[in-house]
PDB file of C-alpha atoms in Angstrom:
ATOM      1  CA  GLN A  19      69.167 111.577 104.869  1.00 50.00           C
ATOM      2  CA  PHE A  20      70.372 114.869 106.467  1.00 50.00           C
ATOM      3  CA  TYR A  21      73.347 116.276 105.321  1.00 47.00           C
ATOM      4  CA  PRO A  22      74.200 120.094 106.255  1.00 52.00           C
ATOM      5  CA  ARG A  23      76.835 121.826 104.563  1.00 54.00           C
ATOM      6  CA  GLY A  24      80.463 122.563 105.873  1.00 55.00           C
ATOM      7  CA  PHE A  25      84.065 121.510 105.867  1.00 63.00           C
ATOM      8  CA  THR A  26      83.095 118.458 108.026  1.00 74.00           C
ATOM      9  CA  SER A  27      79.570 117.865 106.781  1.00 83.00           C
ATOM     10  CA  PRO A  28      78.383 115.603 109.420  1.00 88.00           C
ATOM     11  CA  ASN A  29      75.015 113.571 108.133  1.00 90.00           C
ATOM     12  CA  PHE A  30      72.610 111.521 109.590  1.00 94.00           C
ATOM     13  CA  ASN A  31      71.184 109.012 107.476  1.00 95.00           C
ATOM     14  CA  TYR A  32      68.597 106.011 107.296  1.00 96.00           C
ATOM     15  CA  SER A  33      68.274 102.993 104.738  1.00 95.00           C
ATOM     16  CA  TYR A  34      66.295 100.076 104.036  1.00 96.00           C
ATOM     17  CA  HIS A  35      67.147  96.756 102.211  1.00 92.00           C
ATOM     18  CA  ARG A  36      65.884  93.590 101.692  1.00 92.00           C
ATOM     19  CA  ASN A  37      67.896  90.646 100.836  1.00 91.00           C
ATOM     20  CA  ASP A  38      67.502  87.095  99.454  1.00 90.00           C
ATOM     21  CA  ILE A  39      70.948  85.824  99.399  1.00 88.00           C
ATOM     22  CA  ASP A  40      72.202  82.105  98.266  1.00 87.00           C
ATOM     23  CA  VAL A  41      75.586  81.852  99.680  1.00 86.00           C
ATOM     24  CA  TYR A  42      78.166  79.119  97.990  1.00 84.00           C
ATOM     25  CA  SER A  43      81.255  77.162  99.052  1.00 80.00           C
ATOM     26  CA  LYS A  44      83.210  75.885  96.464  1.00 77.00           C
ATOM     27  CA  GLY A  45      80.189  76.117  93.876  1.00 77.00           C
ATOM     28  CA  ILE A  46      77.969  74.177  96.129  1.00 80.00           C
ATOM     29  CA  ARG A  47      75.187  76.244  97.893  1.00 82.00           C
ATOM     30  CA  THR A  48      75.160  76.017 101.521  1.00 83.00           C
ATOM     31  CA  TYR A  49      72.343  78.155 102.646  1.00 83.00           C
ATOM     32  CA  ASN A  50      69.911  80.837 101.568  1.00 86.00           C
ATOM     33  CA  ILE A  51      69.516  83.523 103.742  1.00 87.00           C
ATOM     34  CA  LYS A  52      66.348  86.265 103.570  1.00 89.00           C
ATOM     35  CA  TYR A  53      66.355  89.455 105.630  1.00 92.00           C
ATOM     36  CA  ASN A  54      65.457  93.058 106.065  1.00 95.00           C
ATOM     37  CA  GLN A  55      68.291  95.306 106.961  1.00 96.00           C
ATOM     38  CA  HIS A  56      67.378  98.735 108.649  1.00 97.00           C
ATOM     39  CA  ILE A  57      70.323 100.871 108.912  1.00 97.00           C
ATOM     40  CA  VAL A  58      70.932 104.367 110.683  1.00 97.00           C
ATOM     41  CA  SER A  59      74.271 106.046 110.908  1.00 97.00           C
ATOM     42  CA  LEU A  60      75.565 109.163 112.632  1.00 96.00           C
ATOM     43  CA  THR A  61      78.593 110.548 110.931  1.00 95.00           C
ATOM     44  CA  PRO A  62      80.440 113.608 112.807  1.00 94.00           C
ATOM     45  CA  LEU A  63      83.341 113.617 111.142  1.00 93.00           C
ATOM     46  CA  ASN A  64      82.550 113.319 106.923  1.00 92.00           C
ATOM     47  CA  SER A  65      85.254 115.240 105.139  1.00 91.00           C
ATOM     48  CA  ARG A  66      85.821 115.735 101.699  1.00 86.00           C
ATOM     49  CA  PHE A  67      89.097 117.440  99.963  1.00 85.00           C
ATOM     50  CA  ARG A  68      89.676 116.992  96.277  1.00 83.00           C
ATOM     51  CA  GLN A  69      90.953 113.582  96.184  1.00 91.00           C
ATOM     52  CA  TYR A  70      90.712 112.718  99.869  1.00 94.00           C
ATOM     53  CA  LYS A  71      87.898 111.591 101.852  1.00 94.00           C
ATOM     54  CA  ILE A  72      87.671 110.640 105.639  1.00 95.00           C
ATOM     55  CA  LEU A  73      84.700 109.481 107.689  1.00 95.00           C
ATOM     56  CA  ALA A  74      84.250 108.218 111.159  1.00 97.00           C
ATOM     57  CA  GLY A  75      81.083 107.760 112.935  1.00 97.00           C
ATOM     58  CA  LEU A  76      78.442 105.399 114.521  1.00 98.00           C
ATOM     59  CA  ARG A  77      75.867 103.106 113.033  1.00 97.00           C
ATOM     60  CA  PHE A  78      73.104 101.097 113.732  1.00 98.00           C
ATOM     61  CA  ASP A  79      72.142  97.860 112.094  1.00 97.00           C
ATOM     62  CA  TYR A  80      69.090  95.960 112.553  1.00 97.00           C
ATOM     63  CA  TYR A  81      68.497  92.675 110.885  1.00 95.00           C
ATOM     64  CA  ASP A  82      64.668  91.002 110.769  1.00 94.00           C
ATOM     65  CA  ILE A  83      65.977  87.603 109.355  1.00 90.00           C
ATOM     66  CA  ASP A  84      63.501  84.919 107.999  1.00 87.00           C
ATOM     67  CA  PRO A  85      64.570  81.341 109.029  1.00 80.00           C
ATOM     68  CA  ILE A  86      67.664  80.168 107.027  1.00 77.00           C
ATOM     69  CA  LEU A  87      67.234  77.256 104.823  1.00 75.00           C
ATOM     70  CA  SER A  88      70.344  75.142 104.409  1.00 72.00           C
ATOM     71  CA  ALA A  89      71.662  72.564 102.060  1.00 66.00           C
ATOM     72  CA  ASN A  90      69.882  69.449 103.306  1.00 63.00           C
ATOM     73  CA  ASN A  91      66.872  71.410 103.434  1.00 64.00           C
ATOM     74  CA  LEU A  92      66.628  71.674 107.123  1.00 63.00           C
ATOM     75  CA  ALA A  93      65.494  75.024 108.241  1.00 67.00           C
ATOM     76  CA  ILE A  94      67.512  76.569 110.736  1.00 68.00           C
ATOM     77  CA  ASP A  95      65.549  79.545 113.076  1.00 67.00           C
ATOM     78  CA  LEU A  96      68.041  82.453 113.401  1.00 76.00           C
ATOM     79  CA  LYS A  97      67.031  85.327 115.836  1.00 83.00           C
ATOM     80  CA  ASN A  98      66.919  88.697 114.729  1.00 89.00           C
ATOM     81  CA  GLN A  99      70.181  90.783 115.508  1.00 92.00           C
ATOM     82  CA  ARG A 100      71.139  94.378 116.310  1.00 95.00           C
ATOM     83  CA  TYR A 101      74.401  95.958 116.115  1.00 97.00           C
ATOM     84  CA  PHE A 102      76.211  98.865 116.850  1.00 98.00           C
ATOM     85  CA  SER A 103      79.304  99.745 115.110  1.00 97.00           C
ATOM     86  CA  TYR A 104      81.959 102.495 115.244  1.00 98.00           C
ATOM     87  CA  TYR A 105      83.581 102.969 111.880  1.00 97.00           C
ATOM     88  CA  PHE A 106      86.364 104.814 110.116  1.00 97.00           C
ATOM     89  CA  GLU A 107      86.888 105.006 106.371  1.00 97.00           C
ATOM     90  CA  SER A 108      89.653 106.860 104.569  1.00 97.00           C
ATOM     91  CA  LEU A 109      90.121 106.820 100.852  1.00 97.00           C
ATOM     92  CA  VAL A 110      92.707 108.441  98.576  1.00 97.00           C
ATOM     93  CA  ASN A 111      91.268 108.502  94.763  1.00 97.00           C
ATOM     94  CA  THR A 112      93.652 110.249  92.173  1.00 97.00           C
ATOM     95  CA  GLU A 113      92.430 107.545  89.120  1.00 97.00           C
ATOM     96  CA  ASN A 114      91.339 109.634  85.688  1.00 94.00           C
ATOM     97  CA  ASP A 115      88.542 107.513  85.153  1.00 92.00           C
ATOM     98  CA  TRP A 116      85.643 105.669  87.252  1.00 88.00           C
ATOM     99  CA  TYR A 117      85.450 102.496  84.965  1.00 91.00           C
ATOM    100  CA  TYR A 118      88.738 102.327  83.201  1.00 93.00           C
ATOM    101  CA  PRO A 119      91.457 104.333  84.420  1.00 95.00           C
ATOM    102  CA  THR A 120      94.875 104.548  82.933  1.00 95.00           C
ATOM    103  CA  ALA A 121      96.633 106.674  85.407  1.00 97.00           C
ATOM    104  CA  GLY A 122      96.050 106.995  89.371  1.00 97.00           C
ATOM    105  CA  THR A 123      95.712 105.209  92.632  1.00 97.00           C
ATOM    106  CA  TYR A 124      92.777 103.896  94.604  1.00 98.00           C
ATOM    107  CA  PHE A 125      93.581 103.352  98.424  1.00 98.00           C
ATOM    108  CA  LEU A 126      90.794 102.564 100.843  1.00 98.00           C
ATOM    109  CA  ILE A 127      90.920 101.675 104.397  1.00 98.00           C
ATOM    110  CA  ASP A 128      87.974 100.644 106.405  1.00 97.00           C
ATOM    111  CA  PHE A 129      87.883  99.821 110.104  1.00 98.00           C
ATOM    112  CA  ALA A 130      84.836  99.018 112.275  1.00 98.00           C
ATOM    113  CA  TYR A 131      84.353  97.717 115.827  1.00 98.00           C
ATOM    114  CA  ARG A 132      81.030  95.865 116.050  1.00 97.00           C
ATOM    115  CA  THR A 133      78.933  95.666 119.581  1.00 97.00           C
ATOM    116  CA  ASP A 134      75.521  94.963 120.487  1.00 94.00           C
ATOM    117  CA  ASN A 135      75.323  97.274 123.444  1.00 94.00           C
ATOM    118  CA  LEU A 136      78.035 100.000 122.422  1.00 95.00           C
ATOM    119  CA  ALA A 137      80.682  98.253 124.698  1.00 94.00           C
ATOM    120  CA  THR A 138      80.634  94.713 124.293  1.00 94.00           C
ATOM    121  CA  LEU A 139      79.149  91.614 121.958  1.00 93.00           C
ATOM    122  CA  ASN A 140      77.331  88.764 123.733  1.00 90.00           C
ATOM    123  CA  GLY A 141      78.788  89.948 127.157  1.00 91.00           C
ATOM    124  CA  GLY A 142      82.733  89.711 125.442  1.00 93.00           C
ATOM    125  CA  THR A 143      84.598  91.781 123.260  1.00 94.00           C
ATOM    126  CA  GLY A 144      83.512  93.198 120.208  1.00 96.00           C
ATOM    127  CA  ILE A 145      84.346  92.396 116.534  1.00 96.00           C
ATOM    128  CA  PRO A 146      87.241  94.143 115.188  1.00 97.00           C
ATOM    129  CA  ASP A 147      86.486  94.492 111.450  1.00 96.00           C
ATOM    130  CA  PHE A 148      89.736  95.605 109.026  1.00 97.00           C
ATOM    131  CA  SER A 149      89.691  96.086 105.445  1.00 97.00           C
ATOM    132  CA  LEU A 150      91.896  97.422 102.820  1.00 97.00           C
ATOM    133  CA  LEU A 151      92.038  97.815  99.114  1.00 97.00           C
ATOM    134  CA  TRP A 152      94.600  99.490  96.914  1.00 98.00           C
ATOM    135  CA  ARG A 153      95.408  99.293  93.288  1.00 97.00           C
ATOM    136  CA  ILE A 154      97.587 101.494  90.765  1.00 98.00           C
ATOM    137  CA  SER A 155      96.985 102.059  87.391  1.00 98.00           C
ATOM    138  CA  LEU A 156     100.477 101.731  84.683  1.00 97.00           C
ATOM    139  CA  SER A 157     100.291 102.929  81.102  1.00 97.00           C
ATOM    140  CA  PRO A 158     103.319 102.031  79.252  1.00 96.00           C
ATOM    141  CA  THR A 159     101.521 102.850  76.041  1.00 95.00           C
ATOM    142  CA  ASN A 160      98.273 104.750  75.578  1.00 93.00           C
ATOM    143  CA  ARG A 161      96.279 101.509  74.818  1.00 96.00           C
ATOM    144  CA  ILE A 162      97.729  99.520  77.268  1.00 97.00           C
ATOM    145  CA  THR A 163      97.310  99.753  81.248  1.00 98.00           C
ATOM    146  CA  VAL A 164      98.274  97.358  83.841  1.00 98.00           C
ATOM    147  CA  GLN A 165      97.019  97.352  87.424  1.00 98.00           C
ATOM    148  CA  PRO A 166      98.715  95.720  90.004  1.00 98.00           C
ATOM    149  CA  GLY A 167      96.754  95.673  93.541  1.00 98.00           C
ATOM    150  CA  ILE A 168      96.074  93.875  97.004  1.00 98.00           C
ATOM    151  CA  PHE A 169      92.729  93.426  98.862  1.00 97.00           C
ATOM    152  CA  SER A 170      92.574  92.315 102.506  1.00 97.00           C
ATOM    153  CA  ARG A 171      89.360  91.923 104.997  1.00 97.00           C
ATOM    154  CA  LEU A 172      90.474  90.833 108.625  1.00 96.00           C
ATOM    155  CA  VAL A 173      87.773  89.907 111.208  1.00 96.00           C
ATOM    156  CA  PHE A 174      89.277  89.449 114.578  1.00 94.00           C
ATOM    157  CA  HIS A 175      86.283  87.353 116.567  1.00 92.00           C
ATOM    158  CA  ARG A 176      85.998  83.788 116.695  1.00 87.00           C
ATOM    159  CA  ASP A 177      82.397  83.853 116.411  1.00 88.00           C
ATOM    160  CA  VAL A 178      81.404  86.088 113.505  1.00 90.00           C
ATOM    161  CA  PRO A 179      77.923  86.503 113.070  1.00 89.00           C
ATOM    162  CA  VAL A 180      76.281  85.502 109.259  1.00 86.00           C
ATOM    163  CA  PRO A 181      75.529  89.259 108.312  1.00 89.00           C
ATOM    164  CA  TYR A 182      79.864  89.897 108.475  1.00 93.00           C
ATOM    165  CA  PHE A 183      80.940  86.488 107.307  1.00 91.00           C
ATOM    166  CA  ASN A 184      83.661  87.190 104.328  1.00 94.00           C
ATOM    167  CA  VAL A 185      82.170  86.601 101.036  1.00 94.00           C
ATOM    168  CA  LEU A 186      83.764  86.798  97.657  1.00 95.00           C
ATOM    169  CA  GLY A 187      81.456  87.833  94.448  1.00 91.00           C
ATOM    170  CA  THR A 188      80.949  89.427  91.240  1.00 89.00           C
ATOM    171  CA  GLN A 189      81.333  93.112  90.435  1.00 86.00           C
ATOM    172  CA  GLN A 190      77.850  93.556  91.466  1.00 85.00           C
ATOM    173  CA  ARG A 191      78.110  94.444  94.922  1.00 87.00           C
ATOM    174  CA  ILE A 192      74.937  92.322  97.237  1.00 89.00           C
ATOM    175  CA  VAL A 193      76.226  92.634 100.569  1.00 91.00           C
ATOM    176  CA  GLU A 194      78.422  95.493 101.734  1.00 91.00           C
ATOM    177  CA  GLN A 195      81.987  93.287 102.775  1.00 93.00           C
ATOM    178  CA  GLN A 196      81.531  91.582  99.332  1.00 95.00           C
ATOM    179  CA  ILE A 197      84.927  91.565  97.588  1.00 95.00           C
ATOM    180  CA  TYR A 198      85.204  91.437  94.080  1.00 95.00           C
ATOM    181  CA  PHE A 199      87.265  88.037  92.754  1.00 96.00           C
ATOM    182  CA  PRO A 200      87.386  87.318  89.184  1.00 95.00           C
ATOM    183  CA  GLY A 201      85.864  83.923  88.092  1.00 93.00           C
ATOM    184  CA  VAL A 202      83.457  83.927  90.774  1.00 92.00           C
ATOM    185  CA  HIS A 203      79.780  83.588  89.709  1.00 85.00           C
ATOM    186  CA  SER A 204      78.237  83.949  92.689  1.00 86.00           C
ATOM    187  CA  LEU A 205      78.397  84.877  96.536  1.00 91.00           C
ATOM    188  CA  GLU A 206      81.171  82.256  97.864  1.00 92.00           C
ATOM    189  CA  GLN A 207      82.135  82.342 101.789  1.00 90.00           C
ATOM    190  CA  ALA A 208      85.696  82.763 102.850  1.00 92.00           C
ATOM    191  CA  ASP A 209      87.440  82.426 105.936  1.00 92.00           C
ATOM    192  CA  ARG A 210      87.896  85.094 108.894  1.00 93.00           C
ATOM    193  CA  TYR A 211      91.460  86.214 107.502  1.00 94.00           C
ATOM    194  CA  LEU A 212      91.397  86.729 103.867  1.00 95.00           C
ATOM    195  CA  VAL A 213      94.480  88.645 102.021  1.00 95.00           C
ATOM    196  CA  GLY A 214      95.101  88.611  98.452  1.00 96.00           C
ATOM    197  CA  ILE A 215      96.676  90.554  95.161  1.00 97.00           C
ATOM    198  CA  ASN A 216      95.392  91.190  91.736  1.00 96.00           C
ATOM    199  CA  LEU A 217      96.911  91.931  88.261  1.00 98.00           C
ATOM    200  CA  ASN A 218      94.682  93.314  85.510  1.00 97.00           C
ATOM    201  CA  LEU A 219      95.281  94.229  82.578  1.00 97.00           C
ATOM    202  CA  GLN A 220      92.993  96.712  80.178  1.00 97.00           C
ATOM    203  CA  TYR A 221      93.664  97.013  76.142  1.00 97.00           C
ATOM    204  CA  ARG A 222      91.995  99.966  74.598  1.00 95.00           C
ATOM    205  CA  LEU A 223      90.583  99.174  71.015  1.00 94.00           C
ATOM    206  CA  GLY A 224      88.950 102.308  70.459  1.00 87.00           C
ATOM    207  CA  GLU A 225      87.187 105.242  72.604  1.00 86.00           C
ATOM    208  CA  LYS A 226      84.714 103.395  73.969  1.00 91.00           C
ATOM    209  CA  ARG A 227      85.857  99.439  73.544  1.00 95.00           C
ATOM    210  CA  HIS A 228      88.367  97.457  75.911  1.00 97.00           C
ATOM    211  CA  ILE A 229      89.957  94.026  76.214  1.00 97.00           C
ATOM    212  CA  LEU A 230      90.090  93.241  79.937  1.00 97.00           C
ATOM    213  CA  VAL A 231      92.090  90.360  81.629  1.00 98.00           C
ATOM    214  CA  ARG A 232      91.697  90.077  85.269  1.00 97.00           C
ATOM    215  CA  THR A 233      93.511  87.999  87.986  1.00 97.00           C
ATOM    216  CA  ALA A 234      93.661  87.211  91.421  1.00 97.00           C
ATOM    217  CA  ALA A 235      95.176  85.050  93.963  1.00 96.00           C
ATOM    218  CA  ALA A 236      94.348  84.770  97.742  1.00 95.00           C
ATOM    219  CA  ARG A 237      94.967  82.897 100.944  1.00 93.00           C
ATOM    220  CA  HIS A 238      92.274  82.883 103.730  1.00 92.00           C
ATOM    221  CA  ALA A 239      92.079  81.096 106.999  1.00 90.00           C
ATOM    222  CA  ASN A 240      89.958  80.995 110.175  1.00 89.00           C
ATOM    223  CA  GLU A 241      93.055  81.003 112.662  1.00 85.00           C
ATOM    224  CA  ILE A 242      95.861  83.665 112.543  1.00 80.00           C
ATOM    225  CA  SER A 243      98.135  80.549 113.617  1.00 77.00           C
ATOM    226  CA  ASP A 244      97.133  78.618 110.446  1.00 74.00           C
ATOM    227  CA  TYR A 245      97.266  81.714 108.238  1.00 70.00           C
ATOM    228  CA  ILE A 246     101.161  82.997 108.864  1.00 70.00           C
ATOM    229  CA  GLN A 247     102.524  79.528 108.806  1.00 69.00           C
ATOM    230  CA  PRO A 248     104.594  79.108 106.096  1.00 63.00           C
ATOM    231  CA  THR A 249     103.879  76.699 103.240  1.00 65.00           C
ATOM    232  CA  LEU A 250     105.405  75.677 100.135  1.00 57.00           C
ATOM    233  CA  ASN A 251     102.150  73.826  98.656  1.00 64.00           C
ATOM    234  CA  VAL A 252     100.392  77.176  96.722  1.00 65.00           C
ATOM    235  CA  PHE A 253      97.416  74.491  95.593  1.00 64.00           C
ATOM    236  CA  ALA A 254      96.291  73.847  99.318  1.00 67.00           C
ATOM    237  CA  PRO A 255      92.629  74.501 100.525  1.00 68.00           C
ATOM    238  CA  GLU A 256      93.423  77.838 101.914  1.00 81.00           C
ATOM    239  CA  PHE A 257      95.034  79.380  98.436  1.00 89.00           C
ATOM    240  CA  ILE A 258      92.441  80.458  95.708  1.00 93.00           C
ATOM    241  CA  TYR A 259      92.927  81.759  92.421  1.00 95.00           C
ATOM    242  CA  GLY A 260      90.515  83.281  89.371  1.00 95.00           C
ATOM    243  CA  ILE A 261      90.946  84.770  86.336  1.00 96.00           C
ATOM    244  CA  SER A 262      88.472  86.272  83.754  1.00 96.00           C
ATOM    245  CA  VAL A 263      88.767  87.668  79.954  1.00 97.00           C
ATOM    246  CA  GLY A 264      85.931  90.060  79.007  1.00 96.00           C
ATOM    247  CA  TYR A 265      85.007  92.828  76.519  1.00 97.00           C
ATOM    248  CA  ALA A 266      83.451  96.259  77.420  1.00 96.00           C
ATOM    249  CA  TYR A 267      81.802  99.164  75.883  1.00 95.00           C
ATOM    250  CA  LEU A 268      80.950 102.224  77.332  1.00 92.00           C
ATOM    251  CA  SER A 269      77.615 103.054  75.972  1.00 90.00           C
ATOM    252  CA  PHE A 270      75.353 106.006  77.254  1.00 85.00           C
ATOM    253  CA  LEU A 271      73.623 103.423  79.581  1.00 84.00           C
ATOM    254  CA  GLY A 272      76.949 102.709  81.148  1.00 87.00           C
ATOM    255  CA  PRO A 273      79.564 100.035  80.765  1.00 92.00           C
ATOM    256  CA  ILE A 274      78.198  97.003  78.881  1.00 94.00           C
ATOM    257  CA  GLU A 275      80.600  93.871  79.836  1.00 95.00           C
ATOM    258  CA  ALA A 276      80.780  90.105  79.197  1.00 95.00           C
ATOM    259  CA  HIS A 277      83.286  88.492  81.014  1.00 95.00           C
ATOM    260  CA  LEU A 278      84.194  84.410  80.994  1.00 95.00           C
ATOM    261  CA  GLY A 279      85.860  83.566  84.070  1.00 95.00           C
ATOM    262  CA  TYR A 280      87.335  80.416  86.271  1.00 94.00           C
ATOM    263  CA  SER A 281      88.263  80.109  89.773  1.00 94.00           C
ATOM    264  CA  THR A 282      89.424  77.364  92.085  1.00 92.00           C
ATOM    265  CA  LEU A 283      85.898  77.887  93.948  1.00 87.00           C
ATOM    266  CA  SER A 284      83.523  77.236  90.768  1.00 79.00           C
ATOM    267  CA  PRO A 285      83.497  73.888  89.700  1.00 71.00           C
ATOM    268  CA  LYS A 286      83.366  75.363  85.889  1.00 83.00           C
ATOM    269  CA  LEU A 287      83.669  78.176  83.319  1.00 90.00           C
ATOM    270  CA  ASN A 288      80.811  80.795  83.969  1.00 89.00           C
ATOM    271  CA  LEU A 289      79.712  83.902  81.938  1.00 91.00           C
ATOM    272  CA  TYR A 290      78.955  87.132  83.643  1.00 90.00           C
ATOM    273  CA  ILE A 291      77.036  90.317  82.047  1.00 90.00           C
ATOM    274  CA  ASN A 292      76.919  93.377  83.534  1.00 88.00           C
ATOM    275  CA  ILE A 293      74.641  96.655  81.907  1.00 87.00           C
ATOM    276  CA  GLY A 294      74.854 100.196  83.246  1.00 79.00           C
ATOM    277  CA  HIS A 295      76.486 102.094  85.716  1.00 72.00           C
ATOM    278  CA  SER A 296      77.353 101.058  89.033  1.00 67.00           C
ATOM    279  CA  PHE A 297      76.289 102.728  92.306  1.00 56.00           C
TER     280      PHE A 297
END
């Protein structure tokens, strides 16, 4: 990584990832994907000022994909894939703690335009990809913190490549576009247009101990017309819900957390345990 100092701090970066991922749909494994990912990014605009950050640049992703094994044990041969993405990120973070904030706001906007030749994708338009995450921490007492928020990822293309599917998962980030959803114990695939709300509650037992309650509700669809169509049936398949209740202890190794959760995407209660810092 090359990272010169300065107000804009432009940088050039290369990274490599090896992933072996099971993807689920409503608790049932639909496929497994193994791939090597090579990432080269150039970020000419990389400005940070106190609690504000803005990034913009160009990125190249190369996916060296092994054959996919579907749920019925049929091998599906996928070609290796490469993408050039123009990206923009804006972040405002005034939270007073990295893990358990009691005040402040976190507001993140991401946008990317994905192509295979810097202009088009498979001879047609590229993929506009928009994400938003917002939460605010409110503390009516010195022990109780309430965190309402919203999240969204919208992929404006009918033929979304496998590496850019919408996925919901745990707090442990496995793929970049993964969105945390309480009660989900694995990577769950979601439709292209996803918008949700969450409401979290923190109760501070002591200086390092917390009780955590996290809830979320979301709606997803593969067509804009289906998404904006009004419906009174909040239990329709395009609506998903999740809840988890947990205990957290802030140790010298980082947070130690245990969560018992349930979501309409999973067929049963699940236990999630996390030890250590998040990066």
